[in-house]
mmCIF file of C-alpha atoms and ligand atoms in Angstrom:
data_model
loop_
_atom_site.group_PDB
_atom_site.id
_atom_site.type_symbol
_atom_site.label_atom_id
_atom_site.label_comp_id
_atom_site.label_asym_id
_atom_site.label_seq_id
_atom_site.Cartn_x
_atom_site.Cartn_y
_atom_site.Cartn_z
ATOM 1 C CA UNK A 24 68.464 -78.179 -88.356
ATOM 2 C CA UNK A 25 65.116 -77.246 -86.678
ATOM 3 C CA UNK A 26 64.871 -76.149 -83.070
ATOM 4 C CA UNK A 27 61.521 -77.931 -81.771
ATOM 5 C CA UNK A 28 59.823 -77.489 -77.963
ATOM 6 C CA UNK A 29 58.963 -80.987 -76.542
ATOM 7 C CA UNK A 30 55.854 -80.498 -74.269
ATOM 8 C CA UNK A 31 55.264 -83.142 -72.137
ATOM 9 C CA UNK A 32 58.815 -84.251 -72.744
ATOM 10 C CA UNK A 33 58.476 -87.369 -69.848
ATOM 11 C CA UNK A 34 55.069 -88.926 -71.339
ATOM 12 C CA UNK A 35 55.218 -91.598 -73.583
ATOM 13 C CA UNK A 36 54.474 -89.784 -76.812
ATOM 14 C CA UNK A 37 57.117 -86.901 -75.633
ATOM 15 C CA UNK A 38 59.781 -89.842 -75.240
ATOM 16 C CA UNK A 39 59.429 -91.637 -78.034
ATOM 17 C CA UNK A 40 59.940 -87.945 -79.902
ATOM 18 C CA UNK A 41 63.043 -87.572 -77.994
ATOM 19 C CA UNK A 42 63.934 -91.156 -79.396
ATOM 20 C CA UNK A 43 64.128 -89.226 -82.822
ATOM 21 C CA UNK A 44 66.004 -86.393 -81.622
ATOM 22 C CA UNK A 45 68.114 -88.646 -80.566
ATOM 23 C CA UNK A 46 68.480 -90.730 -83.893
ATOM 24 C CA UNK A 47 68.501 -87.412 -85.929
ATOM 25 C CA UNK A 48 70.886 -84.559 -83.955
ATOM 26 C CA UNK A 49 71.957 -83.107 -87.471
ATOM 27 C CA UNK A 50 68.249 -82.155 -88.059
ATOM 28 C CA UNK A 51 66.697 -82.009 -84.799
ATOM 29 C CA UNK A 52 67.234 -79.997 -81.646
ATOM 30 C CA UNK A 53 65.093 -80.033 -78.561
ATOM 31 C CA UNK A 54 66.353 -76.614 -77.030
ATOM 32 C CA UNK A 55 62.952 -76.495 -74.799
ATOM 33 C CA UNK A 56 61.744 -79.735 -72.555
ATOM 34 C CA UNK A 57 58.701 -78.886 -70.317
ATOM 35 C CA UNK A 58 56.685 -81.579 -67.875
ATOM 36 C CA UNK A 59 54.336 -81.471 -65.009
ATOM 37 C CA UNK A 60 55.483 -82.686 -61.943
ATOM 38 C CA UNK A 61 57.621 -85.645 -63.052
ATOM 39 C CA UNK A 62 61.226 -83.618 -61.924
ATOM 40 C CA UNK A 63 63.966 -86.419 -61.988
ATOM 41 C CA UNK A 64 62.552 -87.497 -65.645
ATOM 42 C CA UNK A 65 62.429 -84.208 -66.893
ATOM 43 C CA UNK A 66 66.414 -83.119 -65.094
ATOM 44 C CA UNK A 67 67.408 -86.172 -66.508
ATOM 45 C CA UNK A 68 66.439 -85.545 -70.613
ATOM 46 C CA UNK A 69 67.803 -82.043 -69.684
ATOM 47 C CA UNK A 70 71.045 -83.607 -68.918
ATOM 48 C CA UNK A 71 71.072 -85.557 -72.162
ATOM 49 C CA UNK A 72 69.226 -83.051 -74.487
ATOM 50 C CA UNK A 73 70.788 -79.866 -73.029
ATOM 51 C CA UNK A 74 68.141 -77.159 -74.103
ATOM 52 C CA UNK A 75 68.395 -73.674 -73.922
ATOM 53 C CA UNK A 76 64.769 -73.532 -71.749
ATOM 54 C CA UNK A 77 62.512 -76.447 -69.273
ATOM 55 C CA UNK A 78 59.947 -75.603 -67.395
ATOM 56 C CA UNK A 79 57.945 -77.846 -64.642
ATOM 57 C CA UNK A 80 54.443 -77.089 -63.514
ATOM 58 C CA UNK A 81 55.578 -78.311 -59.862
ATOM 59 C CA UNK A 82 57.653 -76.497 -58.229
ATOM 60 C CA UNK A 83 60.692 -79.021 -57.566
ATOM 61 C CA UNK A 84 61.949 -79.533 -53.895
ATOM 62 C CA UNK A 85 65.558 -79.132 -55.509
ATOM 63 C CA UNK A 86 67.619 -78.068 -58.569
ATOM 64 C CA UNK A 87 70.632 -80.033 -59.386
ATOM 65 C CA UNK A 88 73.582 -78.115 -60.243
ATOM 66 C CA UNK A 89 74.365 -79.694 -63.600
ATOM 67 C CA UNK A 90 71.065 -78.598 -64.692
ATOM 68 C CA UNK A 91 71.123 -74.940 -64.355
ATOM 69 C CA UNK A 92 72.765 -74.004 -67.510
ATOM 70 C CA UNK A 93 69.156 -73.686 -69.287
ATOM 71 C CA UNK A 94 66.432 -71.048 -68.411
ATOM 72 C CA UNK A 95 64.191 -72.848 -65.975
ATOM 73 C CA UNK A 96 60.104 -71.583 -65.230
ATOM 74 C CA UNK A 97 58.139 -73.108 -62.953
ATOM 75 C CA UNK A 98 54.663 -73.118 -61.922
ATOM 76 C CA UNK A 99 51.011 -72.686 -63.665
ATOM 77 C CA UNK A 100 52.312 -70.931 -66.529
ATOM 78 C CA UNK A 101 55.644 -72.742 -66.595
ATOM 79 C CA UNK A 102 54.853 -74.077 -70.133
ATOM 80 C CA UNK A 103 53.596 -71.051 -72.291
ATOM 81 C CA UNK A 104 56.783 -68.730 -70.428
ATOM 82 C CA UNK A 105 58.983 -71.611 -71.515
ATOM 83 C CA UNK A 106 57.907 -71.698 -75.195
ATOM 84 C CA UNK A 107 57.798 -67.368 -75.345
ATOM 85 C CA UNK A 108 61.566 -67.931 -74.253
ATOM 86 C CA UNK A 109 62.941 -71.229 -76.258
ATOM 87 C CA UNK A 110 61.517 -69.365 -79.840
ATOM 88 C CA UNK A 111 61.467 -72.776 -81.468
ATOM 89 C CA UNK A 112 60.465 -73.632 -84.666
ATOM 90 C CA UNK A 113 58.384 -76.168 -84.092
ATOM 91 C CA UNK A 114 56.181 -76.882 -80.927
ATOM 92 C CA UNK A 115 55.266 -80.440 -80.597
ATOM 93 C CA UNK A 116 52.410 -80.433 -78.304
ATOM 94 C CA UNK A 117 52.224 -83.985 -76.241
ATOM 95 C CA UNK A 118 50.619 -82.696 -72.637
ATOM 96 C CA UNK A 119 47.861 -85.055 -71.822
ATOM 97 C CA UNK A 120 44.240 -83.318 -71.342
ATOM 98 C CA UNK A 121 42.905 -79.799 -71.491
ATOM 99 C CA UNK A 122 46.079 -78.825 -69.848
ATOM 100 C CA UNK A 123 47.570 -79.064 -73.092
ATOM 101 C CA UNK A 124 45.236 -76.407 -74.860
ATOM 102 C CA UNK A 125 47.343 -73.165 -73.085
ATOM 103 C CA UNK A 126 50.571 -74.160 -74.900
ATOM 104 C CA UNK A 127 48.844 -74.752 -78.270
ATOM 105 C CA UNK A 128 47.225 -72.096 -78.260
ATOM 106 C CA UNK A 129 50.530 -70.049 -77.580
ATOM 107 C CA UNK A 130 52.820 -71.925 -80.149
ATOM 108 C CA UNK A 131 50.655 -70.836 -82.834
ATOM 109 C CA UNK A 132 51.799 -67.264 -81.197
ATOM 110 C CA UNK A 133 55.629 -68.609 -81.244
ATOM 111 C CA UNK A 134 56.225 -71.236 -83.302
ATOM 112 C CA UNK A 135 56.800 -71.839 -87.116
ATOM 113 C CA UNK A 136 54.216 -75.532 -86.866
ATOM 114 C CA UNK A 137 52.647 -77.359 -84.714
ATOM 115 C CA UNK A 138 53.018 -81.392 -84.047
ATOM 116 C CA UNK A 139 49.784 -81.661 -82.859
ATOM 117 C CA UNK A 140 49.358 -85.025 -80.159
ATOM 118 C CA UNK A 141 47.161 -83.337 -77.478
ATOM 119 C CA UNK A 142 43.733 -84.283 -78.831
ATOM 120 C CA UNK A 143 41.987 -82.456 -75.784
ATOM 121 C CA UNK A 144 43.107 -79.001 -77.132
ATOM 122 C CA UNK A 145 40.699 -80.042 -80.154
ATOM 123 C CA UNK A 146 38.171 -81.147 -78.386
ATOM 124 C CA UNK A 147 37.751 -78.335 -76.247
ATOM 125 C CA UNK A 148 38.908 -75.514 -78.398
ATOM 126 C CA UNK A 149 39.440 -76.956 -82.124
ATOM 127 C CA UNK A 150 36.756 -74.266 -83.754
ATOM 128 C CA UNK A 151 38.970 -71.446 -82.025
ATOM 129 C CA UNK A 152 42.403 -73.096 -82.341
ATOM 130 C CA UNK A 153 41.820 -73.800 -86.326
ATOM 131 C CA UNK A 154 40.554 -70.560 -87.085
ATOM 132 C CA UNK A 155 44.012 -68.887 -85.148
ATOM 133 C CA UNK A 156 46.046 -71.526 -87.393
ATOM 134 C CA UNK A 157 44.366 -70.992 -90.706
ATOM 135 C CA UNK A 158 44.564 -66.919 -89.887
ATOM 136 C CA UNK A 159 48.472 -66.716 -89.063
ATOM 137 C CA UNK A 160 49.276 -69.859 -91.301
ATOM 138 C CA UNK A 161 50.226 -72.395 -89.264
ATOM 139 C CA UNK A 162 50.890 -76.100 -89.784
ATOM 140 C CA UNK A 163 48.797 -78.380 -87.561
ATOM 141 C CA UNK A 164 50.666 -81.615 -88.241
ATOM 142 C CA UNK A 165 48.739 -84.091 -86.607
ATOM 143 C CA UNK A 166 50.728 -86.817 -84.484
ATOM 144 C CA UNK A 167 47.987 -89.094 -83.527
ATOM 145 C CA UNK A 168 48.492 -92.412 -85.498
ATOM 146 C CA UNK A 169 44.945 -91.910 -86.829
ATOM 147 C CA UNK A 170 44.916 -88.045 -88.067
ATOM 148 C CA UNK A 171 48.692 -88.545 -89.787
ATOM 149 C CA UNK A 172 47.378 -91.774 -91.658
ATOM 150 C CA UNK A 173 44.193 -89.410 -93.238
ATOM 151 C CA UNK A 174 46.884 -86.353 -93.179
ATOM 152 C CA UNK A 175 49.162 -89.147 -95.134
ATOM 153 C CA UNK A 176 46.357 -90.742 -97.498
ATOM 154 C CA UNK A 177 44.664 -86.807 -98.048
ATOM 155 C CA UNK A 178 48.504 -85.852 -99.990
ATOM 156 C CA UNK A 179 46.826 -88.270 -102.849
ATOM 157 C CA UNK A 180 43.747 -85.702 -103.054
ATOM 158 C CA UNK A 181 44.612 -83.649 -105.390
ATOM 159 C CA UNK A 182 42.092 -81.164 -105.003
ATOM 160 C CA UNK A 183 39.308 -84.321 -104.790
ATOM 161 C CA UNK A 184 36.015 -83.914 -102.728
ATOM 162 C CA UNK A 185 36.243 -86.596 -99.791
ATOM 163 C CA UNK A 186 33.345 -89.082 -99.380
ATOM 164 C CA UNK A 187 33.964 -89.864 -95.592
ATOM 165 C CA UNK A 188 36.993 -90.134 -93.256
ATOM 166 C CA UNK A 189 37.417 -94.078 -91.996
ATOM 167 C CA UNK A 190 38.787 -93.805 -88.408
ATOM 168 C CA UNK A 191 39.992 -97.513 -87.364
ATOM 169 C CA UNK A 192 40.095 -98.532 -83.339
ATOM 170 C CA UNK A 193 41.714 -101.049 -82.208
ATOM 171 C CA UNK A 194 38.551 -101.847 -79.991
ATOM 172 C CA UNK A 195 40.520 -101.591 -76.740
ATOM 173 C CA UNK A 196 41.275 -103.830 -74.035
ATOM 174 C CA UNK A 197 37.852 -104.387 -73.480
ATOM 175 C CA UNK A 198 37.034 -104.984 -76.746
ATOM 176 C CA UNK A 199 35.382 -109.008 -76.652
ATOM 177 C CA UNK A 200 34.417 -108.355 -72.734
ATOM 178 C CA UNK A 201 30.438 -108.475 -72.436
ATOM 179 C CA UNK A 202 28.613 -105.931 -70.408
ATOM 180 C CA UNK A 203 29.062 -107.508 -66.940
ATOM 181 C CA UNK A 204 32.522 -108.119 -67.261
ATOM 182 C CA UNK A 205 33.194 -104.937 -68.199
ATOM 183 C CA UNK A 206 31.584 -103.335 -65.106
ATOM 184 C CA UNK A 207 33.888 -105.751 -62.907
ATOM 185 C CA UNK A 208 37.043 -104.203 -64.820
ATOM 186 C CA UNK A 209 40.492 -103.882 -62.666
ATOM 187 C CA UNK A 210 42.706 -101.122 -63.595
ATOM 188 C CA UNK A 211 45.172 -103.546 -64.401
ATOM 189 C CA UNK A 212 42.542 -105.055 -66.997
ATOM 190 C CA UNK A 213 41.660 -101.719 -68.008
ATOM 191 C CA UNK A 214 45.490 -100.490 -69.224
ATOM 192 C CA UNK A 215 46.028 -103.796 -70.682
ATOM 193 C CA UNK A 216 45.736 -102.209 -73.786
ATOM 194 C CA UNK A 217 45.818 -104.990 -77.310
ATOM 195 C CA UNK A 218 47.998 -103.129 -79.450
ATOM 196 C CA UNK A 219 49.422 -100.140 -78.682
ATOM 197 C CA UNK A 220 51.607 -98.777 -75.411
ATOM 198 C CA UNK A 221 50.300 -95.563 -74.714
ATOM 199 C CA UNK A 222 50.146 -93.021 -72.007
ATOM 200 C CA UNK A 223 47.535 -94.132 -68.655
ATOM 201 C CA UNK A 224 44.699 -91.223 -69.716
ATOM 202 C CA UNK A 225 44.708 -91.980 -73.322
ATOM 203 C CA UNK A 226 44.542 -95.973 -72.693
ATOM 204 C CA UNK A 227 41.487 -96.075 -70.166
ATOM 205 C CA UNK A 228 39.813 -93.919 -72.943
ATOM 206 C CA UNK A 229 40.591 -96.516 -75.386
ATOM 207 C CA UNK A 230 39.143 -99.008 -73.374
ATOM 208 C CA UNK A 231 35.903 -96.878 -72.700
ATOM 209 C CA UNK A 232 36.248 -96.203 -76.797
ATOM 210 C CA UNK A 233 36.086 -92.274 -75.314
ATOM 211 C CA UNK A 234 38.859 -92.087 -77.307
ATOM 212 C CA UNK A 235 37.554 -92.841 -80.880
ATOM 213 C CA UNK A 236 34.938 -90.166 -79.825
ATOM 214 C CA UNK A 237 37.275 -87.638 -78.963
ATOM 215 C CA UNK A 238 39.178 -88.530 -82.268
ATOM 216 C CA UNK A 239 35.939 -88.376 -84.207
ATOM 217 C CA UNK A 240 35.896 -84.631 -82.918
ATOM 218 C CA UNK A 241 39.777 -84.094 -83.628
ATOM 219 C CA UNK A 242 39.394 -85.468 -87.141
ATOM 220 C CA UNK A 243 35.895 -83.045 -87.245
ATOM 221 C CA UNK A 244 38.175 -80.095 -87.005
ATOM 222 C CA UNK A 245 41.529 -80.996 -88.234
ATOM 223 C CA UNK A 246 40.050 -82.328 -92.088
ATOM 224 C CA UNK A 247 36.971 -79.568 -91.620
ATOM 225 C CA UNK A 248 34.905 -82.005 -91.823
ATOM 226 C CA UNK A 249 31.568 -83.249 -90.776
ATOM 227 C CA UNK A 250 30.448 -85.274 -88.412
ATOM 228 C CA UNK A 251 28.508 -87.672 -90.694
ATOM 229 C CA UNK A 252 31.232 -88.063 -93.095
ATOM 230 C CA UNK A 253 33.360 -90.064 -90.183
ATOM 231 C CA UNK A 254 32.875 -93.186 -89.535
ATOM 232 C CA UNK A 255 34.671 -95.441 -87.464
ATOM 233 C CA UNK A 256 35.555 -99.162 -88.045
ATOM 234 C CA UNK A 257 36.986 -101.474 -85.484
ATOM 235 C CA UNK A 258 40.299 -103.448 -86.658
ATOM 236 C CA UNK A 259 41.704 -105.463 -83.816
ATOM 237 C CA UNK A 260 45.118 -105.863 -85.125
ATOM 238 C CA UNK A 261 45.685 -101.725 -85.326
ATOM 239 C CA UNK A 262 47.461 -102.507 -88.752
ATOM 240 C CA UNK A 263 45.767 -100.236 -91.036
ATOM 241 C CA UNK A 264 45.943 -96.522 -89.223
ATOM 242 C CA UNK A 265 43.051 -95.256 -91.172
ATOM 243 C CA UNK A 266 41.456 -94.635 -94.384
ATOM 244 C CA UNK A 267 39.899 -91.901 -96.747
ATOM 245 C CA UNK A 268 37.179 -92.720 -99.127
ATOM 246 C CA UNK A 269 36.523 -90.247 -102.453
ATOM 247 C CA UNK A 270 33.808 -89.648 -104.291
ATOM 248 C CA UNK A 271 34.845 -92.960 -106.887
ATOM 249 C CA UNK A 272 34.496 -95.312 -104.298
ATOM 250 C CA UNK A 273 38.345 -95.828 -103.771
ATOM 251 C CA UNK A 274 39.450 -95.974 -100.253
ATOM 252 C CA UNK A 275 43.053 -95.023 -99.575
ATOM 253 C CA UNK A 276 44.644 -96.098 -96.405
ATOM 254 C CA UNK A 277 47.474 -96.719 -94.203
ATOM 255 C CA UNK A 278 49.316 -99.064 -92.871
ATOM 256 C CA UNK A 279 51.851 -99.974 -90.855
ATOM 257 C CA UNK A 280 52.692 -102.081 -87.768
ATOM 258 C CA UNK A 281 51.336 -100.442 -84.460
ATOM 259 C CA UNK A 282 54.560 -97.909 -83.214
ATOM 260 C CA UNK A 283 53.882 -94.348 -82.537
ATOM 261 C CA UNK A 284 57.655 -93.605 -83.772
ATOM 262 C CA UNK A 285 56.070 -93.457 -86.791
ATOM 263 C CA UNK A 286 53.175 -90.781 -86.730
ATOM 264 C CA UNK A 287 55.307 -89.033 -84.326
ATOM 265 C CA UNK A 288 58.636 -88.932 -87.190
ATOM 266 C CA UNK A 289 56.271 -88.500 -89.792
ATOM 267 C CA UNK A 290 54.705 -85.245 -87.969
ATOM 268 C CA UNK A 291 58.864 -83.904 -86.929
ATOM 269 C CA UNK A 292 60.011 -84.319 -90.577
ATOM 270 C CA UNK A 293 57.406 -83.560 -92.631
ATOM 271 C CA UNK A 294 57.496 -83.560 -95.893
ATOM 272 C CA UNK A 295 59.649 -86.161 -95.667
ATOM 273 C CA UNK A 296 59.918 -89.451 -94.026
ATOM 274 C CA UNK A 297 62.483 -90.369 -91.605
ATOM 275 C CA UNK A 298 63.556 -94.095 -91.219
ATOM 276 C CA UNK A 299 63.750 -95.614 -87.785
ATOM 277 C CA UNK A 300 64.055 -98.928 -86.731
ATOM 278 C CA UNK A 301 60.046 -99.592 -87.764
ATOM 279 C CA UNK A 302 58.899 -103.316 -88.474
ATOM 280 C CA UNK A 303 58.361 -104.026 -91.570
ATOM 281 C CA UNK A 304 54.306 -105.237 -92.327
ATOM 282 C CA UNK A 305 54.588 -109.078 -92.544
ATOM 283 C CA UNK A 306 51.739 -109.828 -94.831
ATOM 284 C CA UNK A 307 51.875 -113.319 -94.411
ATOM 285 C CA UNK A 308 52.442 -113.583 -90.941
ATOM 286 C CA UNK A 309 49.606 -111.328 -90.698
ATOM 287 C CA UNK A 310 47.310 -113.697 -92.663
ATOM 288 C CA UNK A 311 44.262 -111.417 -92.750
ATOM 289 C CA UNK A 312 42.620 -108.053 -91.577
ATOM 290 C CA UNK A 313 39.735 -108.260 -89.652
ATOM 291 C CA UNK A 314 36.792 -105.119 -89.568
ATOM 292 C CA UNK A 315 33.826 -104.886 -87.226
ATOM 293 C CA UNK A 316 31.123 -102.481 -86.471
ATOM 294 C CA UNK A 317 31.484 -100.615 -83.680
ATOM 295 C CA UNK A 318 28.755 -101.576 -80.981
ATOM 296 C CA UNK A 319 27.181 -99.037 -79.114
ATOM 297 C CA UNK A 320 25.497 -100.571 -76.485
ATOM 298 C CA UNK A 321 28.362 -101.740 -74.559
ATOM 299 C CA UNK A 322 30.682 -98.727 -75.436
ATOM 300 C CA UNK A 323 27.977 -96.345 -75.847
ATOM 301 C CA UNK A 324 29.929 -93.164 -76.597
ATOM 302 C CA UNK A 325 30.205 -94.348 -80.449
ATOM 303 C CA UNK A 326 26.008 -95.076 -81.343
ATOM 304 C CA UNK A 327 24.572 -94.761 -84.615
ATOM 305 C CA UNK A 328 23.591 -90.722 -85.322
ATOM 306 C CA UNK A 329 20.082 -90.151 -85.681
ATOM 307 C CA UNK A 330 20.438 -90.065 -89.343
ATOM 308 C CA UNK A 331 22.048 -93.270 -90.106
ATOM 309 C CA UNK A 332 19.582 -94.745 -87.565
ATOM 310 C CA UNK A 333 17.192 -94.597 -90.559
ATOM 311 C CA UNK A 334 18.914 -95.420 -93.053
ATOM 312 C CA UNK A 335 20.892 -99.325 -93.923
ATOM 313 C CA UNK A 336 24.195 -97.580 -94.213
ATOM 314 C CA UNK A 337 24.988 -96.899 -90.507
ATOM 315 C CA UNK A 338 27.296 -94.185 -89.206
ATOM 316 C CA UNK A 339 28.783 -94.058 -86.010
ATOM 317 C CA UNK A 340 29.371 -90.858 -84.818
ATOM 318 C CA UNK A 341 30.085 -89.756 -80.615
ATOM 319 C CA UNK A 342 27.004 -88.769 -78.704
ATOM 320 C CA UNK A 343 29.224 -86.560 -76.295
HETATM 321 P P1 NDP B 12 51.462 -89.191 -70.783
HETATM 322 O O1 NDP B 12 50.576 -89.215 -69.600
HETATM 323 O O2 NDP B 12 52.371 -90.329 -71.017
HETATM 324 O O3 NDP B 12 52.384 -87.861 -70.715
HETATM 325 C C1 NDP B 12 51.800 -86.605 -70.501
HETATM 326 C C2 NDP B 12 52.859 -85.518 -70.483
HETATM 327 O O4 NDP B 12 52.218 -84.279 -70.184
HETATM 328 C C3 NDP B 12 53.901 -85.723 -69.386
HETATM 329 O O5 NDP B 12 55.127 -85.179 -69.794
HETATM 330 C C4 NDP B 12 53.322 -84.910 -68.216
HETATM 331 O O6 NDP B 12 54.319 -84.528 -67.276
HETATM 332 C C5 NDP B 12 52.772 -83.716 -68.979
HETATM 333 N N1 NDP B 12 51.701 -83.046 -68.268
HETATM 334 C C6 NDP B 12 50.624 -83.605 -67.702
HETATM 335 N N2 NDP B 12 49.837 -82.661 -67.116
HETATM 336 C C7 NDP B 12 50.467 -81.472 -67.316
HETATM 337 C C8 NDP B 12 50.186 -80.141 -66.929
HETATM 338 N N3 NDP B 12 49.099 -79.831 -66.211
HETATM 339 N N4 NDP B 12 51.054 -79.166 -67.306
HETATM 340 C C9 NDP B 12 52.168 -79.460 -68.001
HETATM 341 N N5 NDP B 12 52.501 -80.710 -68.394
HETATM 342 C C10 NDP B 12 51.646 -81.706 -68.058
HETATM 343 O O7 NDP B 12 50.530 -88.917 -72.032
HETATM 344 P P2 NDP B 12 50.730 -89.419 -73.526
HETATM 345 O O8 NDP B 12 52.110 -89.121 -73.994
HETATM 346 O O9 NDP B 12 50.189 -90.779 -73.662
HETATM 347 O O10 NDP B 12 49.685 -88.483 -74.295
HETATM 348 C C11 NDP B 12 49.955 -87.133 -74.568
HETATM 349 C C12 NDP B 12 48.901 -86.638 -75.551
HETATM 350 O O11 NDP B 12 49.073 -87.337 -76.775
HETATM 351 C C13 NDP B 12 47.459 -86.909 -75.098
HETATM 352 O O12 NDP B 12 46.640 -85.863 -75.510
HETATM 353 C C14 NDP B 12 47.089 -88.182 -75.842
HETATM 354 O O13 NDP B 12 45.706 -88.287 -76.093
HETATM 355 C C15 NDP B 12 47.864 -87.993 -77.149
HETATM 356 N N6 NDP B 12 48.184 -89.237 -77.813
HETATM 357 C C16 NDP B 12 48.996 -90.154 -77.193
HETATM 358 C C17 NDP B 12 49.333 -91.341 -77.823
HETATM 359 C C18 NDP B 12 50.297 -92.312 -77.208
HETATM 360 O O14 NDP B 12 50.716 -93.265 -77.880
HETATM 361 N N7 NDP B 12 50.706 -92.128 -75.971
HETATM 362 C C19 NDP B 12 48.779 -91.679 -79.142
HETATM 363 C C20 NDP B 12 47.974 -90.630 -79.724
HETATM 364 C C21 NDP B 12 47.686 -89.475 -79.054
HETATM 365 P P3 NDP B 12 54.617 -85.469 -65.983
HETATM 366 O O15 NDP B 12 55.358 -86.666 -66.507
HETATM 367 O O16 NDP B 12 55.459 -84.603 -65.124
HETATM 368 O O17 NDP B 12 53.294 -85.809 -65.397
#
């Protein structure tokens, strides 16, 4: 049984976690449930979950009775006092934006690993936040479909130098829109996203392709590795999750149909895999797997590096 803190327990990646809680109560519990200002969600998975410790960055207008058997914080520091208090093993870490950084930063105080979804806290802070994992021995188990599929193909290394890190992106909603359109976007358009159903931050930035920049950056620190040696392929059906390449030429990668159940479970019960109700890969429905280069005029955040400008085997790499 492992005690794990679900922060950002009302967003989409923090639900579908819950989802395996829920599946798995003789190995998980979620004794600590935090959120920002989303207070019916969050009173509501504290009703079902019953932890030991919530916290809410908003101040609530009201506390419902049958909710004040845990320890509640509230306010700024709501999250990091909740997670000194819960003591759980394992933190996963699914705030949205640099918000997020705070709390990882503090489970790697508290906690035993870290189910890392909250790209931003690498993006901002990943040289520091690496450097405070490697130094008290932490797990970073990465949640983001992307990272776990090279965190997944990487267990095959055996102590093998990596060539380059393949990151695959679904291309967005925008993806076959030309430059006009895309400047006439809707929000509606915008969240429309192809594939996946995600959270509102992390789908605009797929549509922008921010996203496959910021990932560039999280796979940068998480794999300590550089820049050039990432490259990132578009693959409209979001099948294959990503891909490493070693020094032999052979590319490992993978798959799996688009459900974040999966990266998430994969991340919770590491080493070992926990079914859920995932759909199966239907090679023949699926007929064939489509790659593209990235193009950089319309979505310039991923252009060519200086280096690969000069040379025929381009590399996209984020000019953030
Ligand atoms: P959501 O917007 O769905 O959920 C965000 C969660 O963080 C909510 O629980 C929200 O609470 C909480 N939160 C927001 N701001 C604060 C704050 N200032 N203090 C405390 N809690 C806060 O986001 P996602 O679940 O989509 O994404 C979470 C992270 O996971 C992001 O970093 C994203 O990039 C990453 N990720 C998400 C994927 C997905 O499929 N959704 C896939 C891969 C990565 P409230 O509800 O009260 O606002």
């Amino acid at each position: 049984m492992r005690t794990i803190a679900i922060l950002g327990a009302t967003g989409s990646i923090g639900t579908q976690a819950l989802d395996i809680v829920r599946r798995y109560p003789e190995r998980f519990r979620a004794n600590c449930l935090t959120a920002n200002a989303s207070s019916e969600k969050l009173f509501e998975l504290v009703r079902q979950f019953r932890p030991d410790v919530a916290a809410l960055n908003a101040e609530p207008d009201h506390i419902p009775e049958d909710v004040r058997f845990c320890q509640w914080f509230f306010g700024p520091d709501s999250t990091v006092k909740a997670l000194e208090a819960a003591k759980s093993m394992d933190a996963l870490c699914a705030i949205v934006g640099i918000a997020g950084l705070d709390a990882v930063w503090r489970a790697l105080d508290v906690c035993q690993r870290v189910l890392l979804a909250n790209k931003e806290a690498l993006v901002t802070g990943g040289g520091l936040v690496m450097k405070k994992a490697a130094e008290r021995g932490i797990p970073m188990l990465p949640v983001d479909s992307e990272h776990s599929a090279i965190f997944q193909c990487l267990q095959a290394r055996q102590g093998n130098p990596v060539r380059r890190l393949l990151l695959t992106c679904s291309g967005g909603a925008l993806r076959d829109w030309d430059r006009d359109r895309i400047y006439n976007a809707t929000v509606r358009d915008v969240l429309a996203h192809p594939t996946w159903n995600m959270g509102g931050k992390i789908t605009v930035d797929c549509a922008t392709r921010v996203n496959k920049g910021l990932e560039v950056i999280e796979a940068h620190h998480l794999f300590d590795m550089p820049a050039e040696k990432i490259d990132v392929v578009i693959h409209p059906q979001s099948v294959i999750h990503s891909m490493v390449e070693f020094e032999d030429g052979a590319v490992l990668a993978q798959l799996g149909m688009p459900d974040m159940r999966g990266p998430i479970g994969y991340a919770m019960g590491y080493p070992g895999r926990l079914p859920y109700d995932a759909k199966p890969v239907d090679f023949f429905a699926l007929g064939h797997l489509d790659f593209r280069a990235p193009d950089g005029e319309r979505f310039p955040c991923l252009s060519p590096s200086g280096a690969s400008r000069r040379s025929s085997n381009r590399r996209w790499t984020p000019c953030l």
